PDB file of C-alpha atoms in Angstrom:
ATOM      1  CA  TYR A 161      53.757  11.299  29.808  1.00  0.00           C
ATOM      2  CA  GLN A 162      52.953   9.664  33.255  1.00  0.00           C
ATOM      3  CA  THR A 163      51.115  12.893  34.220  1.00  0.00           C
ATOM      4  CA  ALA A 164      49.157  12.831  31.135  1.00  0.00           C
ATOM      5  CA  ARG A 165      48.272   9.196  31.866  1.00  0.00           C
ATOM      6  CA  LEU A 166      50.022   8.028  28.585  1.00  0.00           C
ATOM      7  CA  ILE A 167      51.938   5.466  30.589  1.00  0.00           C
ATOM      8  CA  THR A 168      51.217   3.931  33.983  1.00  0.00           C
ATOM      9  CA  ASP A 169      53.150   4.424  37.162  1.00  0.00           C
ATOM     10  CA  LYS A 170      54.439   0.844  36.981  1.00  0.00           C
ATOM     11  CA  ASP A 171      55.573   1.160  33.394  1.00  0.00           C
ATOM     12  CA  LEU A 172      57.353   4.375  34.232  1.00  0.00           C
ATOM     13  CA  GLN A 173      59.252   2.639  37.136  1.00  0.00           C
ATOM     14  CA  LEU A 174      60.190  -0.200  34.889  1.00  0.00           C
ATOM     15  CA  LEU A 175      61.573   2.089  32.263  1.00  0.00           C
ATOM     16  CA  ARG A 176      63.596   4.107  34.915  1.00  0.00           C
ATOM     17  CA  ARG A 177      65.001   0.826  36.228  1.00  0.00           C
ATOM     18  CA  TYR A 178      66.083  -0.199  32.674  1.00  0.00           C
ATOM     19  CA  ASP A 179      67.098   2.953  30.991  1.00  0.00           C
ATOM     20  CA  LYS A 180      70.807   3.820  30.814  1.00  0.00           C
ATOM     21  CA  LYS A 181      71.892   0.698  32.644  1.00  0.00           C
ATOM     22  CA  ASP A 182      74.855  -1.356  31.582  1.00  0.00           C
ATOM     23  CA  SER A 183      74.422  -4.542  29.448  1.00  0.00           C
ATOM     24  CA  HIS A 184      74.795  -6.907  32.364  1.00  0.00           C
ATOM     25  CA  HIS A 185      72.218  -5.043  34.433  1.00  0.00           C
ATOM     26  CA  LYS A 186      69.804  -5.110  31.554  1.00  0.00           C
ATOM     27  CA  LYS A 187      70.323  -8.806  30.987  1.00  0.00           C
ATOM     28  CA  VAL A 188      69.462  -9.494  34.616  1.00  0.00           C
ATOM     29  CA  LEU A 189      66.294  -7.465  34.372  1.00  0.00           C
ATOM     30  CA  LEU A 190      65.243  -9.147  31.045  1.00  0.00           C
ATOM     31  CA  ASP A 191      66.038 -12.601  32.362  1.00  0.00           C
ATOM     32  CA  ASP A 192      63.873 -12.084  35.327  1.00  0.00           C
ATOM     33  CA  GLU A 193      60.887 -10.099  33.911  1.00  0.00           C
ATOM     34  CA  GLY A 194      61.556  -9.536  30.264  1.00  0.00           C
ATOM     35  CA  GLU A 195      57.972  -9.499  29.067  1.00  0.00           C
ATOM     36  CA  ARG A 196      57.102  -6.639  31.542  1.00  0.00           C
ATOM     37  CA  TYR A 197      59.909  -4.531  30.206  1.00  0.00           C
ATOM     38  CA  VAL A 198      58.988  -5.065  26.596  1.00  0.00           C
ATOM     39  CA  TRP A 199      55.283  -4.330  27.257  1.00  0.00           C
ATOM     40  CA  ALA A 200      56.235  -1.241  29.180  1.00  0.00           C
ATOM     41  CA  MET A 201      58.064  -0.043  26.070  1.00  0.00           C
ATOM     42  CA  MET A 202      55.246  -1.129  23.736  1.00  0.00           C
ATOM     43  CA  SER A 203      52.882   0.911  25.904  1.00  0.00           C
ATOM     44  CA  VAL A 204      55.077   3.997  25.116  1.00  0.00           C
ATOM     45  CA  LEU A 205      55.088   3.209  21.337  1.00  0.00           C
ATOM     46  CA  GLN A 206      51.224   2.781  21.349  1.00  0.00           C
ATOM     47  CA  ASN A 207      50.437   5.921  23.348  1.00  0.00           C
ATOM     48  CA  VAL A 208      53.205   8.426  22.619  1.00  0.00           C
ATOM     49  CA  THR A 209      53.539  10.039  19.272  1.00  0.00           C
ATOM     50  CA  LYS A 210      56.588  12.354  19.864  1.00  0.00           C
ATOM     51  CA  GLU A 211      59.150  11.244  17.251  1.00  0.00           C
ATOM     52  CA  GLU A 212      62.171  11.434  19.409  1.00  0.00           C
ATOM     53  CA  THR A 213      60.549   9.392  22.167  1.00  0.00           C
ATOM     54  CA  VAL A 214      59.294   6.672  19.727  1.00  0.00           C
ATOM     55  CA  GLN A 215      62.812   6.445  18.114  1.00  0.00           C
ATOM     56  CA  TYR A 216      64.406   6.141  21.397  1.00  0.00           C
ATOM     57  CA  VAL A 217      62.234   3.346  22.583  1.00  0.00           C
ATOM     58  CA  LEU A 218      62.614   1.519  19.330  1.00  0.00           C
ATOM     59  CA  ALA A 219      66.403   1.811  19.668  1.00  0.00           C
ATOM     60  CA  LEU A 220      66.094   0.232  23.211  1.00  0.00           C
ATOM     61  CA  LEU A 221      64.000  -2.685  21.826  1.00  0.00           C
ATOM     62  CA  ASP A 222      66.333  -3.057  18.782  1.00  0.00           C
ATOM     63  CA  ASP A 223      69.441  -3.271  20.965  1.00  0.00           C
ATOM     64  CA  MET A 224      67.741  -5.771  23.259  1.00  0.00           C
ATOM     65  CA  ILE A 225      67.098  -8.108  20.378  1.00  0.00           C
ATOM     66  CA  ALA A 226      70.615  -7.370  18.811  1.00  0.00           C
ATOM     67  CA  VAL A 227      72.118  -8.898  21.935  1.00  0.00           C
ATOM     68  CA  ASP A 228      69.871 -11.940  21.945  1.00  0.00           C
ATOM     69  CA  SER A 229      67.361 -12.478  18.978  1.00  0.00           C
ATOM     70  CA  SER A 230      65.277 -14.927  20.953  1.00  0.00           C
ATOM     71  CA  ARG A 231      64.088 -11.888  22.994  1.00  0.00           C
ATOM     72  CA  ALA A 232      61.748 -11.081  20.237  1.00  0.00           C
ATOM     73  CA  GLY A 233      59.560 -13.788  21.675  1.00  0.00           C
ATOM     74  CA  LEU A 234      58.959 -11.590  24.714  1.00  0.00           C
ATOM     75  CA  PHE A 235      56.726  -9.422  22.546  1.00  0.00           C
ATOM     76  CA  LEU A 236      54.250 -12.262  22.414  1.00  0.00           C
ATOM     77  CA  VAL A 237      54.149 -13.160  26.209  1.00  0.00           C
ATOM     78  CA  ARG A 238      51.509 -10.870  27.488  1.00  0.00           C
ATOM     79  CA  SER A 239      51.981  -9.698  31.209  1.00  0.00           C
ATOM     80  CA  GLN A 240      49.282 -11.077  33.544  1.00  0.00           C
ATOM     81  CA  GLU A 241      48.923  -7.929  35.311  1.00  0.00           C
ATOM     82  CA  GLU A 242      45.576  -6.154  35.007  1.00  0.00           C
ATOM     83  CA  ASP A 243      46.962  -2.701  34.507  1.00  0.00           C
ATOM     84  CA  VAL A 244      48.915  -3.444  31.331  1.00  0.00           C
ATOM     85  CA  ASN A 245      48.533  -0.260  29.361  1.00  0.00           C
ATOM     86  CA  VAL A 246      48.643  -1.739  25.937  1.00  0.00           C
ATOM     87  CA  LYS A 247      45.380  -2.411  24.004  1.00  0.00           C
ATOM     88  CA  ALA A 248      46.735  -3.329  20.460  1.00  0.00           C
ATOM     89  CA  SER A 249      48.811  -6.338  19.575  1.00  0.00           C
ATOM     90  CA  PRO A 250      52.601  -5.946  19.012  1.00  0.00           C
ATOM     91  CA  TYR A 251      51.901  -6.733  15.436  1.00  0.00           C
ATOM     92  CA  ALA A 252      49.449  -3.812  15.059  1.00  0.00           C
ATOM     93  CA  ILE A 253      51.788  -1.295  16.873  1.00  0.00           C
ATOM     94  CA  LEU A 254      54.775  -2.183  14.845  1.00  0.00           C
ATOM     95  CA  LEU A 255      52.851  -2.100  11.549  1.00  0.00           C
ATOM     96  CA  SER A 256      51.511   1.305  12.350  1.00  0.00           C
ATOM     97  CA  LEU A 257      55.144   2.480  12.886  1.00  0.00           C
ATOM     98  CA  LEU A 258      55.901   1.423   9.393  1.00  0.00           C
ATOM     99  CA  GLN A 259      53.657   4.192   8.197  1.00  0.00           C
ATOM    100  CA  ARG A 260      55.635   6.909   9.902  1.00  0.00           C
ATOM    101  CA  GLU A 261      57.598   9.355   7.728  1.00  0.00           C
ATOM    102  CA  ASP A 262      61.013   9.033   9.359  1.00  0.00           C
ATOM    103  CA  TRP A 263      63.183   6.205   8.234  1.00  0.00           C
ATOM    104  CA  PHE A 264      64.828   5.527  11.537  1.00  0.00           C
ATOM    105  CA  THR A 265      61.438   4.564  12.919  1.00  0.00           C
ATOM    106  CA  GLN A 266      60.571   2.374   9.884  1.00  0.00           C
ATOM    107  CA  GLU A 267      63.921   0.641   9.807  1.00  0.00           C
ATOM    108  CA  LYS A 268      63.764  -0.260  13.589  1.00  0.00           C
ATOM    109  CA  ALA A 269      60.078  -1.334  13.317  1.00  0.00           C
ATOM    110  CA  ALA A 270      60.739  -3.529  10.306  1.00  0.00           C
ATOM    111  CA  ARG A 271      63.756  -5.293  11.933  1.00  0.00           C
ATOM    112  CA  ILE A 272      61.720  -5.976  15.163  1.00  0.00           C
ATOM    113  CA  LEU A 273      58.592  -6.996  13.379  1.00  0.00           C
ATOM    114  CA  GLY A 274      60.465  -9.481  11.166  1.00  0.00           C
ATOM    115  CA  LEU A 275      61.923 -11.228  14.164  1.00  0.00           C
ATOM    116  CA  VAL A 276      58.782 -11.110  16.192  1.00  0.00           C
ATOM    117  CA  LEU A 277      56.963 -12.834  13.310  1.00  0.00           C
ATOM    118  CA  SER A 278      59.676 -15.387  12.812  1.00  0.00           C
ATOM    119  CA  LEU A 279      59.682 -16.351  16.530  1.00  0.00           C
ATOM    120  CA  ARG A 280      55.933 -16.567  17.034  1.00  0.00           C
ATOM    121  CA  PRO A 281      54.967 -19.864  18.738  1.00  0.00           C
ATOM    122  CA  ASP A 282      51.912 -20.680  16.592  1.00  0.00           C
ATOM    123  CA  LYS A 283      53.614 -21.134  13.219  1.00  0.00           C
ATOM    124  CA  ASP A 284      51.337 -24.076  12.248  1.00  0.00           C
ATOM    125  CA  GLN A 285      48.343 -21.958  12.512  1.00  0.00           C
ATOM    126  CA  LEU A 286      49.327 -19.774   9.565  1.00  0.00           C
ATOM    127  CA  ASP A 287      50.049 -22.833   7.452  1.00  0.00           C
ATOM    128  CA  GLY A 288      46.466 -23.816   8.056  1.00  0.00           C
ATOM    129  CA  THR A 289      45.104 -20.358   7.188  1.00  0.00           C
ATOM    130  CA  VAL A 290      46.945 -20.001   3.820  1.00  0.00           C
ATOM    131  CA  THR A 291      46.268 -22.218   0.945  1.00  0.00           C
ATOM    132  CA  PHE A 292      48.820 -23.908  -1.385  1.00  0.00           C
ATOM    133  CA  ASP A 293      48.653 -20.996  -3.857  1.00  0.00           C
ATOM    134  CA  GLY A 294      49.147 -18.330  -1.133  1.00  0.00           C
ATOM    135  CA  THR A 295      45.447 -17.320  -0.703  1.00  0.00           C
ATOM    136  CA  ILE A 296      44.377 -16.358   2.873  1.00  0.00           C
ATOM    137  CA  LEU A 297      41.401 -18.314   3.886  1.00  0.00           C
ATOM    138  CA  ASP A 298      40.645 -16.320   7.139  1.00  0.00           C
ATOM    139  CA  SER A 299      40.792 -12.558   6.503  1.00  0.00           C
ATOM    140  CA  HIS A 300      40.448 -11.977  10.267  1.00  0.00           C
ATOM    141  CA  ASP A 301      43.361 -14.058  11.294  1.00  0.00           C
ATOM    142  CA  VAL A 302      45.770 -11.540  13.046  1.00  0.00           C
ATOM    143  CA  VAL A 303      49.084 -13.318  11.976  1.00  0.00           C
ATOM    144  CA  ALA A 304      47.942 -13.823   8.436  1.00  0.00           C
ATOM    145  CA  LYS A 305      46.911 -10.202   8.097  1.00  0.00           C
ATOM    146  CA  THR A 306      50.093  -8.924   9.663  1.00  0.00           C
ATOM    147  CA  MET A 307      52.286 -11.059   7.398  1.00  0.00           C
ATOM    148  CA  SER A 308      50.358 -10.034   4.299  1.00  0.00           C
ATOM    149  CA  SER A 309      50.747  -6.351   5.309  1.00  0.00           C
ATOM    150  CA  PHE A 310      54.409  -6.694   6.226  1.00  0.00           C
ATOM    151  CA  ILE A 311      55.031  -8.441   2.835  1.00  0.00           C
ATOM    152  CA  ASP A 312      53.216  -5.607   1.007  1.00  0.00           C
ATOM    153  CA  TRP A 313      55.237  -3.064   2.743  1.00  0.00           C
ATOM    154  CA  CYS A 314      58.583  -4.815   1.995  1.00  0.00           C
ATOM    155  CA  LEU A 315      57.698  -5.344  -1.654  1.00  0.00           C
ATOM    156  CA  SER A 316      56.415  -1.722  -2.076  1.00  0.00           C
ATOM    157  CA  GLN A 317      59.740  -0.431  -0.746  1.00  0.00           C
ATOM    158  CA  LEU A 318      61.642  -2.592  -3.329  1.00  0.00           C
ATOM    159  CA  ARG A 319      59.311  -1.512  -6.115  1.00  0.00           C
ATOM    160  CA  ARG A 320      59.363   2.171  -5.300  1.00  0.00           C
ATOM    161  CA  PRO A 321      62.052   2.962  -2.578  1.00  0.00           C
ATOM    162  CA  SER A 322      61.169   5.836  -0.266  1.00  0.00           C
ATOM    163  CA  HIS A 323      64.724   6.013   1.005  1.00  0.00           C
ATOM    164  CA  PRO A 324      67.563   6.020  -1.594  1.00  0.00           C
ATOM    165  CA  GLN A 325      70.037   3.949   0.582  1.00  0.00           C
ATOM    166  CA  LYS A 326      67.897   2.028   3.212  1.00  0.00           C
ATOM    167  CA  SER A 327      64.704   0.923   1.538  1.00  0.00           C
ATOM    168  CA  VAL A 328      66.231  -1.981  -0.405  1.00  0.00           C
ATOM    169  CA  GLU A 329      68.557  -3.087   2.336  1.00  0.00           C
ATOM    170  CA  VAL A 330      65.926  -2.989   5.119  1.00  0.00           C
ATOM    171  CA  SER A 331      63.280  -4.786   2.983  1.00  0.00           C
ATOM    172  CA  LEU A 332      65.508  -7.545   1.805  1.00  0.00           C
ATOM    173  CA  HIS A 333      66.690  -8.149   5.244  1.00  0.00           C
ATOM    174  CA  ALA A 334      63.168  -8.372   6.640  1.00  0.00           C
ATOM    175  CA  LEU A 335      62.128 -10.721   3.709  1.00  0.00           C
ATOM    176  CA  SER A 336      65.108 -12.970   4.222  1.00  0.00           C
ATOM    177  CA  ILE A 337      63.866 -13.554   7.796  1.00  0.00           C
ATOM    178  CA  ILE A 338      60.191 -14.265   7.126  1.00  0.00           C
ATOM    179  CA  LEU A 339      60.863 -16.171   3.865  1.00  0.00           C
ATOM    180  CA  ARG A 340      62.311 -19.073   5.802  1.00  0.00           C
ATOM    181  CA  GLU A 341      58.858 -20.373   6.193  1.00  0.00           C
ATOM    182  CA  LYS A 342      57.351 -22.143   3.172  1.00  0.00           C
ATOM    183  CA  VAL A 343      53.825 -20.577   3.835  1.00  0.00           C
ATOM    184  CA  VAL A 344      55.361 -17.149   3.591  1.00  0.00           C
ATOM    185  CA  ARG A 345      56.951 -18.026   0.296  1.00  0.00           C
ATOM    186  CA  ARG A 346      53.655 -18.884  -1.029  1.00  0.00           C
ATOM    187  CA  MET A 347      52.159 -15.638   0.072  1.00  0.00           C
ATOM    188  CA  VAL A 348      55.030 -13.741  -1.511  1.00  0.00           C
ATOM    189  CA  TYR A 349      54.578 -15.680  -4.809  1.00  0.00           C
ATOM    190  CA  LYS A 350      50.774 -14.999  -4.720  1.00  0.00           C
ATOM    191  CA  VAL A 351      51.482 -11.147  -4.962  1.00  0.00           C
ATOM    192  CA  GLY A 352      54.060 -11.353  -7.584  1.00  0.00           C
ATOM    193  CA  GLY A 353      56.979 -10.789  -5.170  1.00  0.00           C
ATOM    194  CA  VAL A 354      59.236 -13.287  -6.667  1.00  0.00           C
ATOM    195  CA  GLY A 355      59.975 -11.385  -9.790  1.00  0.00           C
ATOM    196  CA  VAL A 356      60.557  -8.197  -7.640  1.00  0.00           C
ATOM    197  CA  ILE A 357      63.010  -9.959  -5.381  1.00  0.00           C
ATOM    198  CA  MET A 358      64.869 -11.693  -8.263  1.00  0.00           C
ATOM    199  CA  GLY A 359      65.606  -8.115  -9.691  1.00  0.00           C
ATOM    200  CA  PHE A 360      67.979  -7.628  -6.706  1.00  0.00           C
ATOM    201  CA  VAL A 361      69.665 -10.986  -6.881  1.00  0.00           C
ATOM    202  CA  GLY A 362      73.320 -10.530  -7.724  1.00  0.00           C
ATOM    203  CA  GLN A 363      73.385  -6.749  -7.054  1.00  0.00           C
TER     204      GLN A 363
END
């Protein structure tokens, strides 16, 4: 991938330094330069299409967050280096992975995206972009568009599961994270999601 210029030399060195290390060593690296490691992995997710590689990197990111969920905030801290090899936002990259056919990728991307959205620093901004009835005022607002697309994906999996065992579990878990915000609850209500979710209450 480095030879094909799909990842930079620096990203490659970061990944080599992190990959297959024990949990203590990874913690030290993330505490020191966590955002650089996250963005190196995001660069792979954006530029590499091979399924096994995408799955592996998502597993690394998911494990990182499983140890400490606050690390999801690292996705929104952009490295100041000029050679960061990521053009899209983490929202766009993770949303695109939800459209992949394999469910391992979809599940990991949904788990990560839900936490990244829930830990974003500009929560008041979304409240000012969405009206009381759940209508989005600014169709170009990145967070509002991402949240709306993520809600649509979750609800579509509840309405018509594409995986017999995982669709419902993954979608309800993701919704349980983002629905902590009142503004998101308004957005879900706007698209008829309350009735869909209620159909699974008590199951």
